[in-house]
Short mmCIF file of C-alpha atoms and ligand atoms in Angstrom, two decimals:
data_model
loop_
_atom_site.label_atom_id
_atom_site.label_comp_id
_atom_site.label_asym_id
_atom_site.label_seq_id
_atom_site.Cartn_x
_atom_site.Cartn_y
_atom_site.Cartn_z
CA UNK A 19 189.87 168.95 4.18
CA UNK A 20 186.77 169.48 5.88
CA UNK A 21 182.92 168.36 4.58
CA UNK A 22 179.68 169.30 6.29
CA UNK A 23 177.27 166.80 5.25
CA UNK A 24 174.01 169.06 6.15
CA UNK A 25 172.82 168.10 3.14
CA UNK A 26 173.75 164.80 2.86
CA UNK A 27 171.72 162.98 5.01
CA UNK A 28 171.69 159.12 4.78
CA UNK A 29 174.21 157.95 3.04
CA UNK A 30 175.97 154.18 2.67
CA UNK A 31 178.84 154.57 3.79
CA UNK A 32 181.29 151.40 4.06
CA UNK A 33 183.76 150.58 6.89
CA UNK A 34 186.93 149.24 7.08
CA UNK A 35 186.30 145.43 7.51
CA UNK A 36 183.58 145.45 4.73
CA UNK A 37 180.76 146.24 6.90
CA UNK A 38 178.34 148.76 5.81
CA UNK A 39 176.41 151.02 8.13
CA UNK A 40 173.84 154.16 7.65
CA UNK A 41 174.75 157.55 8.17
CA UNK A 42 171.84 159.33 8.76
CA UNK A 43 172.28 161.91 11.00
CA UNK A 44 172.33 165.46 9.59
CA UNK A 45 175.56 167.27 11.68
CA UNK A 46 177.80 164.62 10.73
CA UNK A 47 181.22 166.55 9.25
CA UNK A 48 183.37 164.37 7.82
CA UNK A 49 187.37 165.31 7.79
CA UNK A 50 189.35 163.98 4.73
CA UNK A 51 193.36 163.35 4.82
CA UNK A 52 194.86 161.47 1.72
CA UNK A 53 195.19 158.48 3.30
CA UNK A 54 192.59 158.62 6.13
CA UNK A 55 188.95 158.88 6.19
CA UNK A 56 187.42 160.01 9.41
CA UNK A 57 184.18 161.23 10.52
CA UNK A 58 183.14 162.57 13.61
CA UNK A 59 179.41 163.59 15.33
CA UNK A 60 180.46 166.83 16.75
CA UNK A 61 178.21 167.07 20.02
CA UNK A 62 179.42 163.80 21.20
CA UNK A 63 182.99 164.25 19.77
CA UNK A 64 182.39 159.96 19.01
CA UNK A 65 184.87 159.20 16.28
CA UNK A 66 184.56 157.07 13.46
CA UNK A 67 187.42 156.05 11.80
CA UNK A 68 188.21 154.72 8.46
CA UNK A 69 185.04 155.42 7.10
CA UNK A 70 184.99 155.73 3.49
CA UNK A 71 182.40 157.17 1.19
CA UNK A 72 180.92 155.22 -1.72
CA UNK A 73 179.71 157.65 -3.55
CA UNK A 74 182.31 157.84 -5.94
CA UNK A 75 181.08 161.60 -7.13
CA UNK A 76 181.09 163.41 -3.84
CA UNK A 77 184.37 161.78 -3.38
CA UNK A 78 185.75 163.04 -6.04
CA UNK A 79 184.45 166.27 -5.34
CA UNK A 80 186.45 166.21 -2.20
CA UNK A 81 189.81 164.71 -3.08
CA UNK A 82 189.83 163.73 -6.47
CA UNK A 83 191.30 160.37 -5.74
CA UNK A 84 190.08 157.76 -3.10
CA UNK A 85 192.94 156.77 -1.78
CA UNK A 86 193.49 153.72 0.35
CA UNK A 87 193.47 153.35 4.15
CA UNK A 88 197.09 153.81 5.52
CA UNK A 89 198.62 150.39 6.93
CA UNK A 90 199.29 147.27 6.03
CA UNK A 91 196.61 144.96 3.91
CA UNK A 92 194.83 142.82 6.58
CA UNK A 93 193.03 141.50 3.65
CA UNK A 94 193.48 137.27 3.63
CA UNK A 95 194.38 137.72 -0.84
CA UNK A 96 197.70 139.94 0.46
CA UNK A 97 197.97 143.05 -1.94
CA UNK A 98 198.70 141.98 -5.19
CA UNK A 99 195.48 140.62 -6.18
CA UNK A 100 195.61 144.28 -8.36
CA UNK A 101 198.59 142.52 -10.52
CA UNK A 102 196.60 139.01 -11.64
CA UNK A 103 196.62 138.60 -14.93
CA UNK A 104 193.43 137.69 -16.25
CA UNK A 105 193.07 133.91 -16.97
CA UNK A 106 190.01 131.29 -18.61
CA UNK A 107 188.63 129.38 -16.26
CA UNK A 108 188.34 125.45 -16.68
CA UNK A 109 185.80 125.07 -19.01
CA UNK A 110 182.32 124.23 -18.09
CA UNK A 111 181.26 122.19 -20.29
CA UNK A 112 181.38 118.29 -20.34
CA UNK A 113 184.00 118.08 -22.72
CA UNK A 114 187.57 117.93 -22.15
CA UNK A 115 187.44 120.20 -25.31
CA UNK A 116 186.16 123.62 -25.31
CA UNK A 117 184.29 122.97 -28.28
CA UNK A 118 183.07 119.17 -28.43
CA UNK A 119 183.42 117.53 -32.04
CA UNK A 120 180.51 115.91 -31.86
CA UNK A 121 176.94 115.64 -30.20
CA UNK A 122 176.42 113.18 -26.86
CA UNK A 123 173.12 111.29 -28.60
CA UNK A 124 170.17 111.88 -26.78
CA UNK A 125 169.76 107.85 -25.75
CA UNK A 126 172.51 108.59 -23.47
CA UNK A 127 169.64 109.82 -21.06
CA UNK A 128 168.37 106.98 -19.21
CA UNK A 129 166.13 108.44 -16.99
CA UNK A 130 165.44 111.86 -15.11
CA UNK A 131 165.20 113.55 -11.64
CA UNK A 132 162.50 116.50 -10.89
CA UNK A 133 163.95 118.41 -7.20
CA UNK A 134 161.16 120.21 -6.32
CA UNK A 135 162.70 123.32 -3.95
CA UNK A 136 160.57 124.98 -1.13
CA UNK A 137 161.15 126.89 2.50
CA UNK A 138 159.50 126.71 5.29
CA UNK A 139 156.96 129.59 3.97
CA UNK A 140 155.64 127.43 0.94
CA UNK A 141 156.66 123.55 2.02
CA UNK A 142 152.68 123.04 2.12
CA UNK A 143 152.68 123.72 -1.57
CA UNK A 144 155.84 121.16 -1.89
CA UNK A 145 153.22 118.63 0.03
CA UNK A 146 150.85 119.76 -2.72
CA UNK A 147 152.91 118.57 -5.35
CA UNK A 148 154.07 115.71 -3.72
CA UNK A 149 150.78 114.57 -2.88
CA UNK A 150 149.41 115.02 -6.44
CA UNK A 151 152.63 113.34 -7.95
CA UNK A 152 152.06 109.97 -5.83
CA UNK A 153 148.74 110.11 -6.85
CA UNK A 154 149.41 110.01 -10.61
CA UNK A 155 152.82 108.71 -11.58
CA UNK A 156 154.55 105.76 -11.68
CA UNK A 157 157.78 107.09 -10.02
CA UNK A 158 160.43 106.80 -7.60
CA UNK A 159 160.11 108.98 -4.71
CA UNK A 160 163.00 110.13 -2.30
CA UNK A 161 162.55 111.76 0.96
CA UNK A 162 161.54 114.78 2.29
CA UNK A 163 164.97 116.99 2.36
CA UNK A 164 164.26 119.36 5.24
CA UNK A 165 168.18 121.00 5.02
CA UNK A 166 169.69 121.41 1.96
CA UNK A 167 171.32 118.14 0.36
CA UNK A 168 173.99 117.36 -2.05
CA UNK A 169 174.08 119.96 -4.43
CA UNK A 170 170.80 121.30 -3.62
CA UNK A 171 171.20 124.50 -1.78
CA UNK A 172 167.81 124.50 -0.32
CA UNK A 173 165.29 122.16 1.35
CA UNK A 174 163.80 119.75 -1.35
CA UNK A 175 162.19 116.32 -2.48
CA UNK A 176 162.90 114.64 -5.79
CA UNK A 177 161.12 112.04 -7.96
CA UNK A 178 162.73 109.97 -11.02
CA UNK A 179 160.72 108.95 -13.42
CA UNK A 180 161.84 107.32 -16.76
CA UNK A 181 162.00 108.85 -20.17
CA UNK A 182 158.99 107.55 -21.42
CA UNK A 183 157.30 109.85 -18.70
CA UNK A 184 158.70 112.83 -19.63
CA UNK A 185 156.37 114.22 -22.06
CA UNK A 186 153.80 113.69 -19.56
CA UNK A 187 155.58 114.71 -16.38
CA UNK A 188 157.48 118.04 -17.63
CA UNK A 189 153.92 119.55 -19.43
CA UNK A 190 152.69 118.64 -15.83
CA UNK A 191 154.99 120.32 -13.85
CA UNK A 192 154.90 123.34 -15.50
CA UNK A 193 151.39 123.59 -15.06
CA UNK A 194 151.49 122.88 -11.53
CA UNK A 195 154.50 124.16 -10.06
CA UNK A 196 152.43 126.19 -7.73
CA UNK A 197 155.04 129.04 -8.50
CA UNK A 198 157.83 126.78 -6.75
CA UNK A 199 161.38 126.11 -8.17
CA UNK A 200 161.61 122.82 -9.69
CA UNK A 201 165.27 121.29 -11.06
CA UNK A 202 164.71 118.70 -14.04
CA UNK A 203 168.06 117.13 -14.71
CA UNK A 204 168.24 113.97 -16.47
CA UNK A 205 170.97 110.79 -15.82
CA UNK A 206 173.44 109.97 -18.30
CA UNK A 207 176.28 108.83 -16.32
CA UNK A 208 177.71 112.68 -15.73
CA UNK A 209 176.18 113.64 -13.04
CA UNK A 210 178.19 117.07 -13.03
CA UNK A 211 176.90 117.55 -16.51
CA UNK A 212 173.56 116.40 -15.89
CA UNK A 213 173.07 118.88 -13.08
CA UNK A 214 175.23 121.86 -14.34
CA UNK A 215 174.07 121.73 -17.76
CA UNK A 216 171.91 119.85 -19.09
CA UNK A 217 169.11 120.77 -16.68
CA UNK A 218 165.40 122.38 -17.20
CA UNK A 219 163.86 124.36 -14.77
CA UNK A 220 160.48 125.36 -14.12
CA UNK A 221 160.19 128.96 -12.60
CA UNK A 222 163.31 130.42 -11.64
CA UNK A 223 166.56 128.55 -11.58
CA UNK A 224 168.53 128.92 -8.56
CA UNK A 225 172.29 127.92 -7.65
CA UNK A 226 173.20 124.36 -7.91
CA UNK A 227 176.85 123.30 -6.46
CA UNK A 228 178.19 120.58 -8.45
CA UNK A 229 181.16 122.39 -9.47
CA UNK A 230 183.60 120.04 -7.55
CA UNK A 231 181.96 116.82 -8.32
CA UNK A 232 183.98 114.25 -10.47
CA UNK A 233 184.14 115.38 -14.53
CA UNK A 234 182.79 113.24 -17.37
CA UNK A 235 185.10 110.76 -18.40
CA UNK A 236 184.68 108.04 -21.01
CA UNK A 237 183.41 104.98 -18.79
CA UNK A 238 181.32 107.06 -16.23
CA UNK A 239 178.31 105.79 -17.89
CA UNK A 240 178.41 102.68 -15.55
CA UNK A 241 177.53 104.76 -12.94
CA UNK A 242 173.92 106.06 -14.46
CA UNK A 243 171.49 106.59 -11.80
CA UNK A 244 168.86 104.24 -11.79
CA UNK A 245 165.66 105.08 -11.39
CA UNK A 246 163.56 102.21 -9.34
CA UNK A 247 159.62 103.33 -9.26
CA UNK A 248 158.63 102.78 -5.66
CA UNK A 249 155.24 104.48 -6.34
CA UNK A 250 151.60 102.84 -7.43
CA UNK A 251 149.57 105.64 -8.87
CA UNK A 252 145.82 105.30 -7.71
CA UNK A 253 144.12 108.34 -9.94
CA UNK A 254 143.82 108.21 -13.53
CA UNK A 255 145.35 111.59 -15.02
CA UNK A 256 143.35 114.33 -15.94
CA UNK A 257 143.85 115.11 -19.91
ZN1 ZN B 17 168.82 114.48 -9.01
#
């Protein structure tokens, strides 16, 4: 079966391999077999092959069903991913149980950490921030993260500060983000937990790959980050 696509100009169209072009030349005629897709620019007779249209509507206009490209799978899941039943995923949260019995109690926070994100369009804001923050707080500050580090998926710096800060430092943050992503996870001796789920963010939240780190078990509190102030404020806090 045979499809002029005069009027169908620039269309997605995606090839075999998962890589998606443009179509957006107007002579393009595009022949249909069952199992074949194949286009072709008539002046330069230039085929190309296994092209398959996503737009499900013309498609079905054409064949009714879009069927798959003949061959074997080259695909690395092998073809029966179709057949998986569908199963729950590990749970998420801290507890072994689905549904925990009972509340963790809030003193099991012993301090926090604010990762402050940036790129190398807004890093002077970062400085900002930084800057402002060693002016001000009594906290510990870690280095500047130029790459992405640990489970931060994008250049950052982090402070700790302890919990007696934190209705001070959070209110502070918000209000002078400077529009950058900032993680506020606090330490209770899960550190999966602590950065999967018990976080605050201020703007948008982005990814945060903890996923494979160690899961909470009774005994992990040993292992609470510390947070050791290395920082002398010198200016008194506006209020
Ligand atoms: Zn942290």
């Amino acid at each position: 079966m045979t499809v002029l696509w005069r009027d169908v100009f620039t269309k997605h169209v995606i090839v075999q391999g998962w890589k998606y072009i443009k179509i957006s030349h107007a002579n393009f005629c595009v022949q249909f077999a069952r199992r074949m897709s194949r286009c072709e620019k008539p002046e330069d007779k230039e085929p190309y092959s296994h092209i398959s249209i996503i737009t499900p509507s013309h498609v079905r206009a054409v064949d009714g069903v879009l069927a798959p490209i003949e061959g074997p799978s080259e695909s690395p899941w092998g073809n029966n991913t179709a057949s998986q039943e569908t199963t729950q995923p590990f749970p998420v949260r801290p507890d072994k149980e689905i549904l925990p019995d009972h509340p963790r109690p809030y003193t099991a926070i012993k301090s926090y950490h604010a990762h402050i994100y940036f790129d190398e369009d807004n890093y002077k804001k970062a400085a900002r921030i930084r800057h402002w923050v060693i002016e001000r707080f009594p906290v510990e500050l870690g280095d500047w993260n130029t790459e992405p580090r640990g489970p931060h998926v994008s250049p950052s710096f982090y402070f700790g500060f302890t919990t007696d800060l934190f209705p001070i430092v959070v209110p502070w943050l918000q209000l002078n983000s400077l529009g950058l992503t900032i993680l506020i996870h606090p330490n209770t001796g899960d550190p999966r937990s602590d950065h999967l789920h018990y976080s605050l963010w201020v703007n948008r939240s982005q990814p945060v790959n903890a996923y494979s780190w160690r899961r909470f078990e009774d005994g992990n509190e040993k292992d609470t980050e510390e947070v050791n102030p290395n920082i002398d404020p010198t200016v008194v806090l506006e209020s």
